[in-house]
XYZ file of C-alpha atoms in Angstrom:
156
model
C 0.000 0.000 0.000
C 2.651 2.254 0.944
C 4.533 1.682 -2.819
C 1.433 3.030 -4.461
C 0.748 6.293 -1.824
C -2.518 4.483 -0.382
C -0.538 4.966 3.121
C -0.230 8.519 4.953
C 2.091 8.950 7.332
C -0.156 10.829 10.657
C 3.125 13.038 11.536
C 4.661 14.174 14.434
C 7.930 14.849 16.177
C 9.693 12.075 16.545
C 13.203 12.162 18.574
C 15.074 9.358 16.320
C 17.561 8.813 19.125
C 14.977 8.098 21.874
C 13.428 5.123 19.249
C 16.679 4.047 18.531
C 17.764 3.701 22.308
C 14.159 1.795 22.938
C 14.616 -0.440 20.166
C 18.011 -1.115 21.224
C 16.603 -2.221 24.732
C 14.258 -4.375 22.620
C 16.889 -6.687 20.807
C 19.250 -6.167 23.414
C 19.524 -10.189 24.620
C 19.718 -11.082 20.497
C 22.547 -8.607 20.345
C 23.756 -10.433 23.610
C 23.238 -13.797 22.419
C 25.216 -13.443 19.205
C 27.957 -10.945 20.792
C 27.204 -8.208 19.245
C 27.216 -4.580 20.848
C 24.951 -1.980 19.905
C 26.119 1.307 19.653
C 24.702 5.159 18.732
C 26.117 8.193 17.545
C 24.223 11.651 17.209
C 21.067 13.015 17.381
C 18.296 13.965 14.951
C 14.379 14.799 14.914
C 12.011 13.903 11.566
C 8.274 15.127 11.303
C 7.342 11.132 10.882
C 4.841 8.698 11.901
C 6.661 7.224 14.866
C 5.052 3.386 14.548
C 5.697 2.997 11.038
C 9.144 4.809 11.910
C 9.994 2.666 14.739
C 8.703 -0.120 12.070
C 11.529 0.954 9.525
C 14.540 0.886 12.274
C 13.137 -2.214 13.535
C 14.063 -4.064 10.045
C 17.222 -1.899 9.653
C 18.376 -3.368 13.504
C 17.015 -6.846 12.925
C 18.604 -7.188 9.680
C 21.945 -5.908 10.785
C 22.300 -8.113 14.172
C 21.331 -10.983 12.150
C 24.313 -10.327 9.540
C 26.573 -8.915 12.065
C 29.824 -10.623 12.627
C 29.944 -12.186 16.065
C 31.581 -10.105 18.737
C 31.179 -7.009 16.294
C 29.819 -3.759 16.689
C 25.930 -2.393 15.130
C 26.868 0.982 15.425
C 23.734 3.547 14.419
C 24.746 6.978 13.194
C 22.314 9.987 13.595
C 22.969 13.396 11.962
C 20.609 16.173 11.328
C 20.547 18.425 8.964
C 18.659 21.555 7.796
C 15.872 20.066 6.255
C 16.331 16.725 6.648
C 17.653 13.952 9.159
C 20.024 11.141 8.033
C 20.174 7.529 9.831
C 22.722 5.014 8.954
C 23.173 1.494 10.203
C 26.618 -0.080 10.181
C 27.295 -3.828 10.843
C 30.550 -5.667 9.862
C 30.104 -9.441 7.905
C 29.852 -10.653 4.591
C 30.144 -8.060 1.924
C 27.289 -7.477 -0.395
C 28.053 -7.613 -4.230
C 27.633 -4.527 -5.805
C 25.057 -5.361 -8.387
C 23.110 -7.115 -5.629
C 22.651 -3.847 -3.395
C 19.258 -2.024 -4.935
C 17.871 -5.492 -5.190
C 17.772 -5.960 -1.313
C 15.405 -3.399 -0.917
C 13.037 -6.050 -2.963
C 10.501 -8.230 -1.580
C 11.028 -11.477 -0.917
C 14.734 -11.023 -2.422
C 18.122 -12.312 -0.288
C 21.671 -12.046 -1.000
C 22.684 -15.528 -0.087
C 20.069 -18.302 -1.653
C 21.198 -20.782 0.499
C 18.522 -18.617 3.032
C 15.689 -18.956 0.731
C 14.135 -21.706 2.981
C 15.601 -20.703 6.128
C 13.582 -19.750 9.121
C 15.667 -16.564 9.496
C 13.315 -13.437 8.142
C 10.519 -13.039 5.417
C 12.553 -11.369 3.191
C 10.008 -8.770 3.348
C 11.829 -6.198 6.042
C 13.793 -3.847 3.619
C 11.135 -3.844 1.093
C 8.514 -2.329 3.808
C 11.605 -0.384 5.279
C 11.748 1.141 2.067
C 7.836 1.524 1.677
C 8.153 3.585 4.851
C 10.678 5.462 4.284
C 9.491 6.290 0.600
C 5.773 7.319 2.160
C 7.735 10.176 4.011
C 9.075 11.264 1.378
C 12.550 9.605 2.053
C 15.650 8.244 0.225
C 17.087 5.065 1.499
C 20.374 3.266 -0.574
C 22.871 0.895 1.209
C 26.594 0.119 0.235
C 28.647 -2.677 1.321
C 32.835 -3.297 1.129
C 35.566 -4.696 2.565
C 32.860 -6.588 4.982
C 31.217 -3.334 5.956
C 27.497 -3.059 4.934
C 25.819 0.551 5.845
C 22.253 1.178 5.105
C 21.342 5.216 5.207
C 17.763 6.707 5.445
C 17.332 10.240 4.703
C 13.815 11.659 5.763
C 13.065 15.159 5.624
């Protein structure tokens, strides 16, 4: 629904560090149970519906603990700007092949297809990430090298 504008955002101010430090209490013991540590850098406020917000950095955080290197680091990076906010997710494992990086934002799409009948995720979470993030009039675009995979959401 949100792909073809049938969803409005009902905005408000949302405090994108505050959601970020709740969800981190949220997926705190998978962190834990994988050894990875969550970490958060910055500050920023959006004009945004804060569920389908909190939705959006809910996939961003599951998706990044799940493909995080053991004992690594999910470090969040917050930066506002005039008229817009940026968010970008870090996690360190496997590196993403270039021509496979605008496809993850796909449904049902996943970089490895040994995971196509895995338990592990829908393979649904960026596409409505990027649903969100488009119905607020958002950019979103990851990158991934030398093991490092960032995904960055810029919402006005």
């Amino acid at each position: 629904k949100a792909d073809n504008g049938l969803v409005v955002p009902n905005r408000e101010l949302v405090d994108l560090a505050a959601e970020v430090q709740a969800l981190f209490d949220y997926f705190d013991a998978v962190a834990d149970d994988k050894g990875v540590h969550l970490r958060q850098s910055g500050s920023a406020s959006v004009q945004a519906d804060r569920l389908m917000l909190r939705r959006a950095l809910a996939n961003l955080l599951s998706n990044a603990i799940r493909h995080a290197t053991p004992g690594s680091v999910v470090q969040v990076w917050l930066t506002q700007h005039e008229s817009a906010a940026t968010l970008s997710v870090d996690n360190t494992g496997d590196t993403i092949a270039p021509e496979l990086l605008e496809r993850i934002f796909h449904r049902f799409f996943r970089v490895d297809p040994a995971r196509q009948r895995s338990s592990e995720g829908t393979g649904l979470g960026l596409a409505i990430t990027r649903s969100i993030v488009v119905a607020h009039g958002g950019q979103i675009a990851a990158t991934s090298h030398d093991g490092l995979t960032t995904l960055t959401m810029r919402l006005p």
